[in-house]
Each structure stands twice: as C-alpha cells, then as structure tokens.
Short mmCIF file of C-alpha atoms in Angstrom, two decimals:
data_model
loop_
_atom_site.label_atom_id
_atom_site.label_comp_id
_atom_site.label_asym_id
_atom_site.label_seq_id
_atom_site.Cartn_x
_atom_site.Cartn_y
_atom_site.Cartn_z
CA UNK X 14 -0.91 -28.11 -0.80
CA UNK X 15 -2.87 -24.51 -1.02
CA UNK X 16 -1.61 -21.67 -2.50
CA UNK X 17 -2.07 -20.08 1.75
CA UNK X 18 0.61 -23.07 2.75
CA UNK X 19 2.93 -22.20 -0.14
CA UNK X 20 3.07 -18.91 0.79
CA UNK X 21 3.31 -19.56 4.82
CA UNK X 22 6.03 -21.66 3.52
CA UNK X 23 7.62 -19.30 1.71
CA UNK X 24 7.42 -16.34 4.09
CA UNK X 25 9.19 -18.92 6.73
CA UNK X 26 12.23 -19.74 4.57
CA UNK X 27 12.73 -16.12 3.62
CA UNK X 28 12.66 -15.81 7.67
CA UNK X 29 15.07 -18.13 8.25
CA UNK X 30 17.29 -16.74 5.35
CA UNK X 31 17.15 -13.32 7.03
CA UNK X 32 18.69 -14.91 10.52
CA UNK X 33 21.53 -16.66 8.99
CA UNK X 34 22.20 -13.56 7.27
CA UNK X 35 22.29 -11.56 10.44
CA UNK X 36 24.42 -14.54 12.39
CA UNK X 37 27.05 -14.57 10.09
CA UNK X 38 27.39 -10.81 9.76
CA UNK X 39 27.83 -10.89 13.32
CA UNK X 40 30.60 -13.74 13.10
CA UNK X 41 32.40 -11.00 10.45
CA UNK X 42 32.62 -8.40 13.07
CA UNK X 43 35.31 -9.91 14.91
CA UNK X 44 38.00 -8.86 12.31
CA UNK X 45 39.51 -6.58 13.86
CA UNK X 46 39.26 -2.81 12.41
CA UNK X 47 36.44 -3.90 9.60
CA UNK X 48 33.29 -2.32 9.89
CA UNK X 49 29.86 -4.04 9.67
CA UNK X 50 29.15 -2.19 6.47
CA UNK X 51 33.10 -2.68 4.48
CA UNK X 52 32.24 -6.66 5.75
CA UNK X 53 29.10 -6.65 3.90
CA UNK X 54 30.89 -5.02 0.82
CA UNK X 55 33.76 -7.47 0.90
CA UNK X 56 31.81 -10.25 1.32
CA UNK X 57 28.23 -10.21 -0.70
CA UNK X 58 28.55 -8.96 -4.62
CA UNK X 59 25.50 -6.42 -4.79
CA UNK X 60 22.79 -7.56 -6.69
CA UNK X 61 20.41 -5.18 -9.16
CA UNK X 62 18.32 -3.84 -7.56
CA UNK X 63 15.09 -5.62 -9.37
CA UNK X 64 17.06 -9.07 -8.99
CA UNK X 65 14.64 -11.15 -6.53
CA UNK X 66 15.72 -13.86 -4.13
CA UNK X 67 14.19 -17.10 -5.12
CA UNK X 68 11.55 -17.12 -2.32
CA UNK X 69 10.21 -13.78 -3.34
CA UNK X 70 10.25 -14.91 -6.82
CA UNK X 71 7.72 -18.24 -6.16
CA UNK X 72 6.09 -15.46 -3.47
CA UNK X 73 5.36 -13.03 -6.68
CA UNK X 74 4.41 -15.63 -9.08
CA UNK X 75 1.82 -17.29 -7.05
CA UNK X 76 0.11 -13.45 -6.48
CA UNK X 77 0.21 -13.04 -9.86
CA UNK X 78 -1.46 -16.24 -10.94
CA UNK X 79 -3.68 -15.45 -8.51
CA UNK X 80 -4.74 -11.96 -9.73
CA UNK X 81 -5.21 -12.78 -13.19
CA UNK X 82 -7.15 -16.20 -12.72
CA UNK X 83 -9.33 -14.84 -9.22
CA UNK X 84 -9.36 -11.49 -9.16
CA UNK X 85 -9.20 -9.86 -13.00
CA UNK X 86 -12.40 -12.02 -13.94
CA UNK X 87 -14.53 -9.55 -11.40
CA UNK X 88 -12.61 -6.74 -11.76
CA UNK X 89 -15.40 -4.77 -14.56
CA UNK X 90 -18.32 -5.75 -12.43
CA UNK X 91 -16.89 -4.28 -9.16
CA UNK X 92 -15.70 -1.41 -10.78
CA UNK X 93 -19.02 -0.67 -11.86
CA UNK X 94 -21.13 -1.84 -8.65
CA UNK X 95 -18.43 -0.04 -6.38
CA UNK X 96 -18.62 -2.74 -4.43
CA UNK X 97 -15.74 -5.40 -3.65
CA UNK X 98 -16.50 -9.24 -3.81
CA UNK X 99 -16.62 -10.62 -0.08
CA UNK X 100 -15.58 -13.77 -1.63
CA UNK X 101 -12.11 -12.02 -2.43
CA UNK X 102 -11.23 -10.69 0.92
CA UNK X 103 -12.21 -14.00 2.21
CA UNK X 104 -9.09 -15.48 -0.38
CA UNK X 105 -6.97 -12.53 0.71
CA UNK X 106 -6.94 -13.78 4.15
CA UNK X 107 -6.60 -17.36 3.11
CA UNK X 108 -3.83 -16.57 1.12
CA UNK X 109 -1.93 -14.83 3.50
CA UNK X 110 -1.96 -11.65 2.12
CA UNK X 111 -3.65 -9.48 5.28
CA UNK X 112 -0.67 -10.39 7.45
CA UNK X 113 2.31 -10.43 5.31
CA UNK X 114 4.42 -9.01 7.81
CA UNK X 115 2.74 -10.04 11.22
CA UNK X 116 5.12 -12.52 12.94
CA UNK X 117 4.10 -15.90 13.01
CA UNK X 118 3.39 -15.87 16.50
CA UNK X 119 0.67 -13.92 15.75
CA UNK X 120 -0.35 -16.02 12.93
CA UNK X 121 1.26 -13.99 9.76
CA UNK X 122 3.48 -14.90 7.41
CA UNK X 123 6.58 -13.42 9.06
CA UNK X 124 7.88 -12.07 6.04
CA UNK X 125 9.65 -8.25 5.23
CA UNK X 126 8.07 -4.90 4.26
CA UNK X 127 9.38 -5.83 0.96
CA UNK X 128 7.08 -8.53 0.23
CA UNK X 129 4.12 -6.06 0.82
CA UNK X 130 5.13 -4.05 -1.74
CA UNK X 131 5.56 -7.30 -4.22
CA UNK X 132 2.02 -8.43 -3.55
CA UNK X 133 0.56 -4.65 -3.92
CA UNK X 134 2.35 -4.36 -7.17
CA UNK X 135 1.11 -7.72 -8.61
CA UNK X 136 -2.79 -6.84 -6.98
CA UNK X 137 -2.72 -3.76 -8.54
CA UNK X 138 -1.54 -4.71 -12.17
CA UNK X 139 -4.83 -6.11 -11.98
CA UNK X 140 -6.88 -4.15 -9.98
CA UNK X 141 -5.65 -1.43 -7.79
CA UNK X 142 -8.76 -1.62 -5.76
CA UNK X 143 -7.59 -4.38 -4.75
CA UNK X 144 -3.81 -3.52 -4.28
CA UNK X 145 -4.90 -0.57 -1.96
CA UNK X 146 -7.20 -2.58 0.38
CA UNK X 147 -3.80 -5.05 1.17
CA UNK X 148 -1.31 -2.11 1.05
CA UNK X 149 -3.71 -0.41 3.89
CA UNK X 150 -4.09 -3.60 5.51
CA UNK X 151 0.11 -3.98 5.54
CA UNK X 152 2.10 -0.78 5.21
CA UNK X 153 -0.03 1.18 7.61
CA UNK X 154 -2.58 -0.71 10.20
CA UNK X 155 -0.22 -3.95 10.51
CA UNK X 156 2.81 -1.82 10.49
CA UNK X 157 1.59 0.70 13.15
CA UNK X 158 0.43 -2.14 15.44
CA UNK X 159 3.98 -3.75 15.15
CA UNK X 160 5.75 -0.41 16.01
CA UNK X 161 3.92 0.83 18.50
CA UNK X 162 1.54 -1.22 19.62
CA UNK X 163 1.55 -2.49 23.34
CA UNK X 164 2.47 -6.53 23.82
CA UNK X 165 -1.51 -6.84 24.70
CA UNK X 166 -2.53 -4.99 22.29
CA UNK X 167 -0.57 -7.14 19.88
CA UNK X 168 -2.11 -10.31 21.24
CA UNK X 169 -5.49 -8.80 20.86
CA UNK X 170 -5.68 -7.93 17.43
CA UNK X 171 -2.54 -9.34 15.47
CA UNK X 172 -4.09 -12.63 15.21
CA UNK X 173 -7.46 -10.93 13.59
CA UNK X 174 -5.92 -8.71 11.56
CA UNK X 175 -4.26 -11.38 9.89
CA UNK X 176 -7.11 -13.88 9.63
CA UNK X 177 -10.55 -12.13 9.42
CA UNK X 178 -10.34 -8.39 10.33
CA UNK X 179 -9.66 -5.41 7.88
CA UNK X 180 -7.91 -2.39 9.24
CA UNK X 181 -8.07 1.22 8.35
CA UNK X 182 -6.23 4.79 9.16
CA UNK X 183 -7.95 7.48 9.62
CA UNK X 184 -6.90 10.88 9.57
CA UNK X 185 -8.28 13.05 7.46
CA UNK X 186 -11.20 15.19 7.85
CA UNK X 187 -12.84 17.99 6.53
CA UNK X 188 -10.44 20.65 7.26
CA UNK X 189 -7.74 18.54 7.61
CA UNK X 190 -5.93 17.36 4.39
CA UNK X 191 -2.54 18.46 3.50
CA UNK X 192 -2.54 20.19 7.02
CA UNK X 193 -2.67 16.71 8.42
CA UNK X 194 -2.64 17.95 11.99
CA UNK X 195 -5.56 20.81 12.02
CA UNK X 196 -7.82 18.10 13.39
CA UNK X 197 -10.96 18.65 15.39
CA UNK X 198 -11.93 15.58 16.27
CA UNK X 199 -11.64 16.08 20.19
CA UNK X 200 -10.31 12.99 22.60
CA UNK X 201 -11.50 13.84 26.74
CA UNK X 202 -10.34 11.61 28.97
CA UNK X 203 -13.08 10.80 31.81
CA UNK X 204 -12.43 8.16 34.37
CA UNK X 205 -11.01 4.80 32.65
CA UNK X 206 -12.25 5.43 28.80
CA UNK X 207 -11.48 8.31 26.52
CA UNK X 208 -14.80 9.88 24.71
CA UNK X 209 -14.25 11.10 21.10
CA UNK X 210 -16.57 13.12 19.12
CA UNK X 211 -15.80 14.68 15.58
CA UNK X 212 -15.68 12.94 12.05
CA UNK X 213 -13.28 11.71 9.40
CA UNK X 214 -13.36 11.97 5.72
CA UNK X 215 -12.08 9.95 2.66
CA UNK X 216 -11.41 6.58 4.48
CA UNK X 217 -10.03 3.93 2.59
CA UNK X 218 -11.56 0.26 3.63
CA UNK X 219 -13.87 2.11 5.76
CA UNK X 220 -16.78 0.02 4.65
CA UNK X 221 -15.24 -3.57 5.58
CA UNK X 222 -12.61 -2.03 8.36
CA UNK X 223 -13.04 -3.67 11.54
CA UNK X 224 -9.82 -1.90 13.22
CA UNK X 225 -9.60 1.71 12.48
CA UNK X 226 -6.63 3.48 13.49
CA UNK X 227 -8.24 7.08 13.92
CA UNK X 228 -6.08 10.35 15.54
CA UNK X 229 -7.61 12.82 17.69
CA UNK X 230 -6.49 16.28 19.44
CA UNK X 231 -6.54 15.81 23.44
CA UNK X 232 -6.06 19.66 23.41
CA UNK X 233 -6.52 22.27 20.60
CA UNK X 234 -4.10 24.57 21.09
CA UNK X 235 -1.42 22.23 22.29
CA UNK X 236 -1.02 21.93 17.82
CA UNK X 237 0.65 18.63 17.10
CA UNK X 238 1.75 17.52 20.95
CA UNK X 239 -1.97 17.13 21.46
CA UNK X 240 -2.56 14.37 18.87
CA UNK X 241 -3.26 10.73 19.67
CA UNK X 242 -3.76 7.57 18.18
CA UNK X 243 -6.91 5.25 18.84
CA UNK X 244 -7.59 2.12 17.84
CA UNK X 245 -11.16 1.67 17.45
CA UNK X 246 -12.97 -1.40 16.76
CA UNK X 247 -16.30 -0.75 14.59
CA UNK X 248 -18.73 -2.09 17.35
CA UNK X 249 -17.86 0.47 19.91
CA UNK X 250 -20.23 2.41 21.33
CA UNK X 251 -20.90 6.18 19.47
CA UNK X 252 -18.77 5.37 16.56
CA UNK X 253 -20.55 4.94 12.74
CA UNK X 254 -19.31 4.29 9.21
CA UNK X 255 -21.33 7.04 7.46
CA UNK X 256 -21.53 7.68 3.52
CA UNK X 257 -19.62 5.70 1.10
CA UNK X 258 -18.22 8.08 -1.76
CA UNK X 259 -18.85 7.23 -5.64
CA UNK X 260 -15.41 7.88 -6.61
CA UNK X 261 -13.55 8.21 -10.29
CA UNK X 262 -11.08 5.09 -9.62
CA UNK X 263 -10.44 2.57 -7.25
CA UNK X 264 -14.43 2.10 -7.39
CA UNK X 265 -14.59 -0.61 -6.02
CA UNK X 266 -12.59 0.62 -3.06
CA UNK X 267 -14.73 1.71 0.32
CA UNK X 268 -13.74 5.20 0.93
CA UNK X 269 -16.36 6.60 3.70
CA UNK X 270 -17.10 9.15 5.97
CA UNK X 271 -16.82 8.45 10.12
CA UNK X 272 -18.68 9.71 12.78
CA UNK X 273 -18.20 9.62 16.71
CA UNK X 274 -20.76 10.86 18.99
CA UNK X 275 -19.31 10.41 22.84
CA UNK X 276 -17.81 7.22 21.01
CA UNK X 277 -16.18 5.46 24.11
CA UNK X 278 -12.66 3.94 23.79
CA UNK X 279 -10.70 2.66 26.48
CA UNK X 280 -7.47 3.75 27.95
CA UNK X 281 -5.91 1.02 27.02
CA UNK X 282 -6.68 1.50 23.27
CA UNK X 283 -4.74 4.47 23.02
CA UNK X 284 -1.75 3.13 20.40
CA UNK X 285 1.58 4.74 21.30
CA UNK X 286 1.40 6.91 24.06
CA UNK X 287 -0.63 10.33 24.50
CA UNK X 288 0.34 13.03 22.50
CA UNK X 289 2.31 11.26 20.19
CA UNK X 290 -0.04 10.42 17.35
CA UNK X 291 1.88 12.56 15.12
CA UNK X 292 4.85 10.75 15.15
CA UNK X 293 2.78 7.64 14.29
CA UNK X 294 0.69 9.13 11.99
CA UNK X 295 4.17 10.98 10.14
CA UNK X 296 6.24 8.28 10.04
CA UNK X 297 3.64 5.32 9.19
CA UNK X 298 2.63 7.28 6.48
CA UNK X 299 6.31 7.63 4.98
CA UNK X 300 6.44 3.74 4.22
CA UNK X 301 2.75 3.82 3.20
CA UNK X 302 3.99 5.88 0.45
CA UNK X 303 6.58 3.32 -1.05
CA UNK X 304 2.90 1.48 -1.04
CA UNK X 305 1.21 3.98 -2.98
CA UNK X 306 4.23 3.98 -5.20
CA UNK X 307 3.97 0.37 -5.94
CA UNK X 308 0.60 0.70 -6.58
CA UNK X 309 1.22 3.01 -9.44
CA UNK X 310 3.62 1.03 -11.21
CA UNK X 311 1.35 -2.18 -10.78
CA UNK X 312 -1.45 0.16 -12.91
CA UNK X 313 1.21 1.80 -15.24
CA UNK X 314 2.21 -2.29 -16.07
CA UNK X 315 -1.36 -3.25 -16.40
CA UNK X 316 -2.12 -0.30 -19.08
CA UNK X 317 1.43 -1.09 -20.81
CA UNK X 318 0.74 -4.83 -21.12
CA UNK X 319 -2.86 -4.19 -22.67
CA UNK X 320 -1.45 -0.82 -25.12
CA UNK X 321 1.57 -3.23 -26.29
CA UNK X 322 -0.46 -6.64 -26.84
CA UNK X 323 -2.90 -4.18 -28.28
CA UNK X 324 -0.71 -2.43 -31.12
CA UNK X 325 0.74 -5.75 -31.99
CA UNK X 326 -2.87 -7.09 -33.38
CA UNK X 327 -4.40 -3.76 -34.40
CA UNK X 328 -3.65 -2.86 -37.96
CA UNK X 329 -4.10 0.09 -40.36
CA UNK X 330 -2.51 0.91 -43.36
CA UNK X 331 -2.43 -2.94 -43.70
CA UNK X 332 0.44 -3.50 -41.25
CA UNK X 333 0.11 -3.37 -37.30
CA UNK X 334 -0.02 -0.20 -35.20
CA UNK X 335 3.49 -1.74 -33.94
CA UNK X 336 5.15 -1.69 -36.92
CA UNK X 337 5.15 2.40 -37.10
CA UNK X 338 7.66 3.97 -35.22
CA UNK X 339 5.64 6.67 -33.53
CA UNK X 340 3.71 3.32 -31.72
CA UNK X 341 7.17 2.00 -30.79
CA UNK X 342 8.42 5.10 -29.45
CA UNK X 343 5.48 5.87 -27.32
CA UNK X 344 5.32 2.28 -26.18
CA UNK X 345 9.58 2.47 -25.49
CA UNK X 346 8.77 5.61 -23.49
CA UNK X 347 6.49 3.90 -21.03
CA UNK X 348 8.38 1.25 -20.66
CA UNK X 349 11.22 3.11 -19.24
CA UNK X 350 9.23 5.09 -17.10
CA UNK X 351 7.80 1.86 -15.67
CA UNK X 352 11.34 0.36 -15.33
CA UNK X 353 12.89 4.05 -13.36
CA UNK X 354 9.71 3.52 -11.25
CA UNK X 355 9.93 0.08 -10.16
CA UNK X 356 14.34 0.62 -9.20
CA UNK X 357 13.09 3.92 -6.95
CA UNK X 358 10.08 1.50 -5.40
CA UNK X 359 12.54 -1.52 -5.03
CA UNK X 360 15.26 0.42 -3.68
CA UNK X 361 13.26 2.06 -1.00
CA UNK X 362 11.73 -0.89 0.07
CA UNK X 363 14.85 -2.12 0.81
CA UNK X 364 15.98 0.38 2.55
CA UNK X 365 13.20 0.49 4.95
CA UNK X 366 14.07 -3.53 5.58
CA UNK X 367 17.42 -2.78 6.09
CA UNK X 368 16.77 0.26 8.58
CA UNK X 369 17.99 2.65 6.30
CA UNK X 370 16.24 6.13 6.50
CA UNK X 371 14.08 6.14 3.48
CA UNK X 372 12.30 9.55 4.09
CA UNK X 373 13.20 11.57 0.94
CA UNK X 374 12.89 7.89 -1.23
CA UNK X 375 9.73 7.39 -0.12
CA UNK X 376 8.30 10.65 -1.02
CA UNK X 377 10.82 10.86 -4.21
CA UNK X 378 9.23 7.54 -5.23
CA UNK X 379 5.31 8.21 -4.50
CA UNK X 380 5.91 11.61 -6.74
CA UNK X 381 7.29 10.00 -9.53
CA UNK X 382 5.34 6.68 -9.56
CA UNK X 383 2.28 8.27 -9.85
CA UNK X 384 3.28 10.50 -12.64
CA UNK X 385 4.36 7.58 -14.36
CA UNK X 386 1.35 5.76 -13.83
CA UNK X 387 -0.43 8.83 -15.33
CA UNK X 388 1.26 9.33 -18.11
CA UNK X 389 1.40 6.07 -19.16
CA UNK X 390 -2.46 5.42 -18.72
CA UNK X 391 -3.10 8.47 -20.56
CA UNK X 392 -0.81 7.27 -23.39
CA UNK X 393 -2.46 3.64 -23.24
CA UNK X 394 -5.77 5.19 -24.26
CA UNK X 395 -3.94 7.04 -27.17
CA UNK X 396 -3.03 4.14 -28.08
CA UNK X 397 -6.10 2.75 -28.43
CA UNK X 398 -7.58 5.29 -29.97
CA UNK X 399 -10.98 5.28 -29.96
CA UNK X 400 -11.79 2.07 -28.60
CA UNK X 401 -9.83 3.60 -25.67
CA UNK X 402 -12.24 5.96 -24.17
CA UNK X 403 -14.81 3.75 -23.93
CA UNK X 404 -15.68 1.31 -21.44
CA UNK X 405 -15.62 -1.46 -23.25
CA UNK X 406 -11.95 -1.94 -23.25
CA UNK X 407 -9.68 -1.57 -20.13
CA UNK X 408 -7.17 1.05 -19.80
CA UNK X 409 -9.54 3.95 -19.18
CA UNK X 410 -9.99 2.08 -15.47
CA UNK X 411 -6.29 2.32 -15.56
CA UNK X 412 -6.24 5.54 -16.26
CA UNK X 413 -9.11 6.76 -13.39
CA UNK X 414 -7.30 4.50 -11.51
CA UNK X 415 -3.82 6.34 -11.61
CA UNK X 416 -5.52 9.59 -10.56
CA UNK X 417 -5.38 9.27 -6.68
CA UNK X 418 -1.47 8.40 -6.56
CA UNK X 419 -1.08 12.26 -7.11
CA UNK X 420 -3.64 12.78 -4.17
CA UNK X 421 -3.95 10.61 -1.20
CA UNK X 422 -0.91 9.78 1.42
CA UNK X 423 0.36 13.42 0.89
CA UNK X 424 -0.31 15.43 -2.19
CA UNK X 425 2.39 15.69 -4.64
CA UNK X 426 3.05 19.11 -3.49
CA UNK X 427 3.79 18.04 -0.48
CA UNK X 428 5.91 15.42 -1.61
CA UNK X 429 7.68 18.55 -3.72
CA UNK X 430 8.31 20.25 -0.09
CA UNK X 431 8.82 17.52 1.67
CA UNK X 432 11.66 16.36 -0.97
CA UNK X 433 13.31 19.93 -1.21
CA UNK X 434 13.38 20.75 2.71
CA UNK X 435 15.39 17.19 2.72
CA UNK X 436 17.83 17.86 -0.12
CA UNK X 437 18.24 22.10 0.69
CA UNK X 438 18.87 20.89 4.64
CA UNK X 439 16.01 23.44 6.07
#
C-alpha cells in the first residue's frame, strides 16, 4: 500500500470518528436541562492538549518519515539554487498533502484544519520552504475555496487543487502591507468579465501557483466595502508572474511579483460576493496564522534537535559541551519555549475545528511562535559556535529561516494591536 493510500485511509477514519462523535453528542441532548457543553464535560475526560488521537499519530509519523528520508536530502541544494524540486510537489500531491482538508468528494483527504497544521509542523522541521508551500496550499487557498466558494466553483477547482494545481493569495502590494486594504489594484466590471489592472508584491508560491486568490478595489474611495476577491487562474489573459525575489530564508520558496494589464476574469470568478473581499481576506488570514505559527515551531524543533545532538558529541575541556551547565541551561530554555509554543499552536487549532473563535489565539500564537523560533535559532548557532555561522552546518538556514514568522501574515506589531484591542475590549 503507498504512503498516499495510508494517509487517504487515515484522513477517512478520522472522518468517520468525527461523525460518531457528533451523533452521540446529539443523543446526550435529550437529558433534559443539560447543556451540549456540561454533556461533553460529564462525559469525555479532557485530554492534554499535545495528546494525539491515534489516526493523527500514524498521520504525523508517516510526514515525518517522509521529510527526513525525501525531502531533508535536497533541502541544501534548494536552499542554495532557490529553486524547489518539481519532483517534490509532484510527492506532495501524491501524498495527499495539497488537499488535506478538501472533502473527499472533491478528491481530498477529508480530514480537519488540525491535520494541516501537523503536516506543516513536521515539513517545516525539515524545511520550512517546504512547510509554507502546503500551509498556503491548506490554511488559506483550500480553506477560502471551502468557505466561500460557490458549489461550481468548488467542482471546478477542488479536484485540481488537490491533485495537480498549487494555489496562492495575493494581497499585498507595494503600498499595501500592514495597511492590508490601501490597495490599488483596480477591478471594472464591463459586460460579463471583470478587467483588473495593478500588481502584487511578495507572493508566496507565485512561481508554481496555478490558482491565485488575488483582491482588488471595485471603487477607491468606497475603503474596505470596495474590495473583492478573484480567483485567477495563471493562463488568463493580461495576467503575468513577474520577478522572483532572492530572499534571506525560505529560499527555496517562490515569492514573486504579479502583474495585470486589462487581465480579464469572469463574473463568475469573483469568490464571495462583491465587496466583501475583506472579510475573506481578514478572516482567512486569522487561521493562516496558527499556520505560520506551526511553521515556527517545526524550525525552532529542527535547530533544537541539531544544537542538542550537537553538544552531546562536541567536546572541550575533555568532556562534552553537554556536560557544562551553561549548555544544559540554554538547551532547557529552548526546549520550553518550543513546548509553550506547540500547547498555544495545538490549542488554537482546535479551537478553530471545534468552531470556537480563535481570533486573539491565533494572533497570540503567530507572535510568540516566531519569537521562539528566533530565539532558539539564534541560540542553536551559539551553540555551535563557530561551526555555526557557516554554511556548512545547518542551523544558520534555521535561523534565516525563522526571520519571516515576525513579518509575513501580519507583522508582529500588528499582532501586538490586534491582541490588545481584543483583551482591552476597544
């Protein structure tokens, strides 16, 4: 059996888990004067919160044993090309891992929002080029498509997104970073096609993307109300990939430049409904960033597993680096940041499965991950000493590699504001 039938396999049982679940809750309500929520309490012991079910255990383990024996033997030479093997996308699709959370009707795995953030934790301990091309692919194009997209629309590109096509989101331009919604690229709508013209910056997949989610302003000075959502397949008329940018980290990661000149897109490509795009654009990106969170504390494991195997055979003073306690601290220290990471990662992945809101979580957890994951990079080369700032050995990737979870998906500034309107209740 292939690893891609295992995990079908798995993402069905873990499916059929979830119903039972809901059925019997359902059978519980009929005691009189209990709500759902005391039933659950009274009848399921809580679990921690890093316990997994077996499915997503065997779901893990086989993305693990496939990033260290498939994807960590490339991971130097990509990094250094800035180029991602085709041969790897090729097994991402095979193994399931585009369409995590597309329904089997559409040909995905059917599985939850958590196992997204599983398989971009386990990519990215590896390579977090790699972990951000599926958590793109999953927490934002799949997930926006599911949300909002029409039943056609669904039918059209579900089954491609999970077996050959790569998706991206763009949003950003020029002027248009933090202020996510001073966009200029302009949408008019003449006759049965909208015409867009304007360009994006700093898109991630943008080189292999065949779907690009892309938001443009129907009218200027209508501010937010006038923003839409497009979904734009990379063969339509008027619309390029331009420049691919030679990043710090995630090399190997496309981030490009777009650019639509009277790019045509019909009316029946507009995702959500006219107007709207900020609500899709706002609220996809809030789970994205439980993604970007677990793609920091798949890089702050990687550079911990290397620092700690690392002191263990280096010695000095005739003993290993281990044995002094200024190592162990350091190396305790990380390790407890990794663990506090994971919990707030875990926990608001759950949440968002259970249909909790996760909105101050998810920006609580992408501020802390990726402080984590710097700080524990950053003490991985100390660690190393020497040896560390070269490019010989790994954990200086790790380290450029940590240095966009402060940066894209909402600045950690914004996360700062975004956390302490929530908690102040402004």
């Amino acid at each position: 059996m292939t690893r891609h039938c295992l995990l079908r396999q798995l993402f069905r049982r873990t499916t059929l888990w979830s119903r039972s679940a809901n059925i019997n809750g359902l059978a519980d309500l009929v005691i009189e004067g209990v709500s759902m929520s005391e039933t659950i309490l009274q009848t399921q012991a809580p679990n921690p919160l890093t316990t997994l079910a077996e499915d997503e255990v065997l779901f893990r383990d086989n993305i693990r044993q496939f990033a260290d024996e498939k994807v960590r033997p490339l991971v130097k030479e990509m990094d250094e090309k800035g180029v991602f093997e085709k041969d790897l996308l090729h097994d991402f699709f095979q193994l399931g891992l585009m369409g995590i959370e597309i329904p089997e009707q559409y040909g995905g795995g059917g599985a939850k929002f958590f196992e997204s953030i599983l398989a971009v934790e386990e990519l990215s301990r590896v390579d977090a080029s790699s972990g951000v091309i599926v958590d793109v692919q999953n927490t934002l194009v799949n997930n926006a498509l599911l949300r909002w997209g029409t039943e056609d629309q669904k039918k059209r590109l579900l089954p491609r997104m999970a077996s050959e096509m790569i998706g991206a989101y763009a949003l950003s331009e020029a002027g248009s970073g933090s202020d996510a919604f001073a966009l200029q690229t302009r949408a008019t709508l003449k006759g049965s096609e909208y015409v867009l013209n304007g360009r994006k910056l700093w898109i991630t997949n943008g080189k292999e993307a065949g779907l690009f989610i892309l938001f443009a302003t129907l009218d200027p000075s209508a501010g937010y109300k006038g923003i839409t959502a497009f979904l734009i397949e990379k063969d339509f008329p008027g619309f390029t990939v331009g420049k691919k940018e030679d990043k710090l980290g995630i090399r190997a990661s496309s981030t490009c430049e777009l650019i639509l000149e009277d790019c045509r897109v019909p009316k029946e490509n507009v995702l959500g409904e006219p107007g709207k795009g900020y609500k899709i654009a706002i609220e996809t990106l809030n789970e994205g960033r439980i993604g970007i969170g677990a793609q920091m504390i798949g890089i702050a494991r990687g550079a911990w597993e290397y620092a700690s195997k690392y002191a263990l055979e280096r010695k000095q003073f005739g003993k290993a680096i281990a044995d002094f306690q200024g190592i162990q601290f350091q190396i305790a220290q990380m390790a407890t940041e990794i663990e506090a990471a994971r919990l707030m990662v875990y926990n608001c992945a759950r949440m968002k499965d259970a249909g909790v809101n996760f909105v101050k979580e998810a920006a609580m957890t992408k501020l802390f991950a990726s402080q984590v994951a710097e700080r524990v990079t950053s003490l991985a080369i100390e660690i190393y000493g020497g040896y560390g700032f070269t490019k010989d050995y790994p954990v200086e990737k790790y380290w450029r590699d940590a240095k966009i979870g402060k940066i894209y998906e909402g600045t950690s500034n914004m996360q700062l504001a975004t956390i302490a309107k929530l908690v102040l209740g402004k």
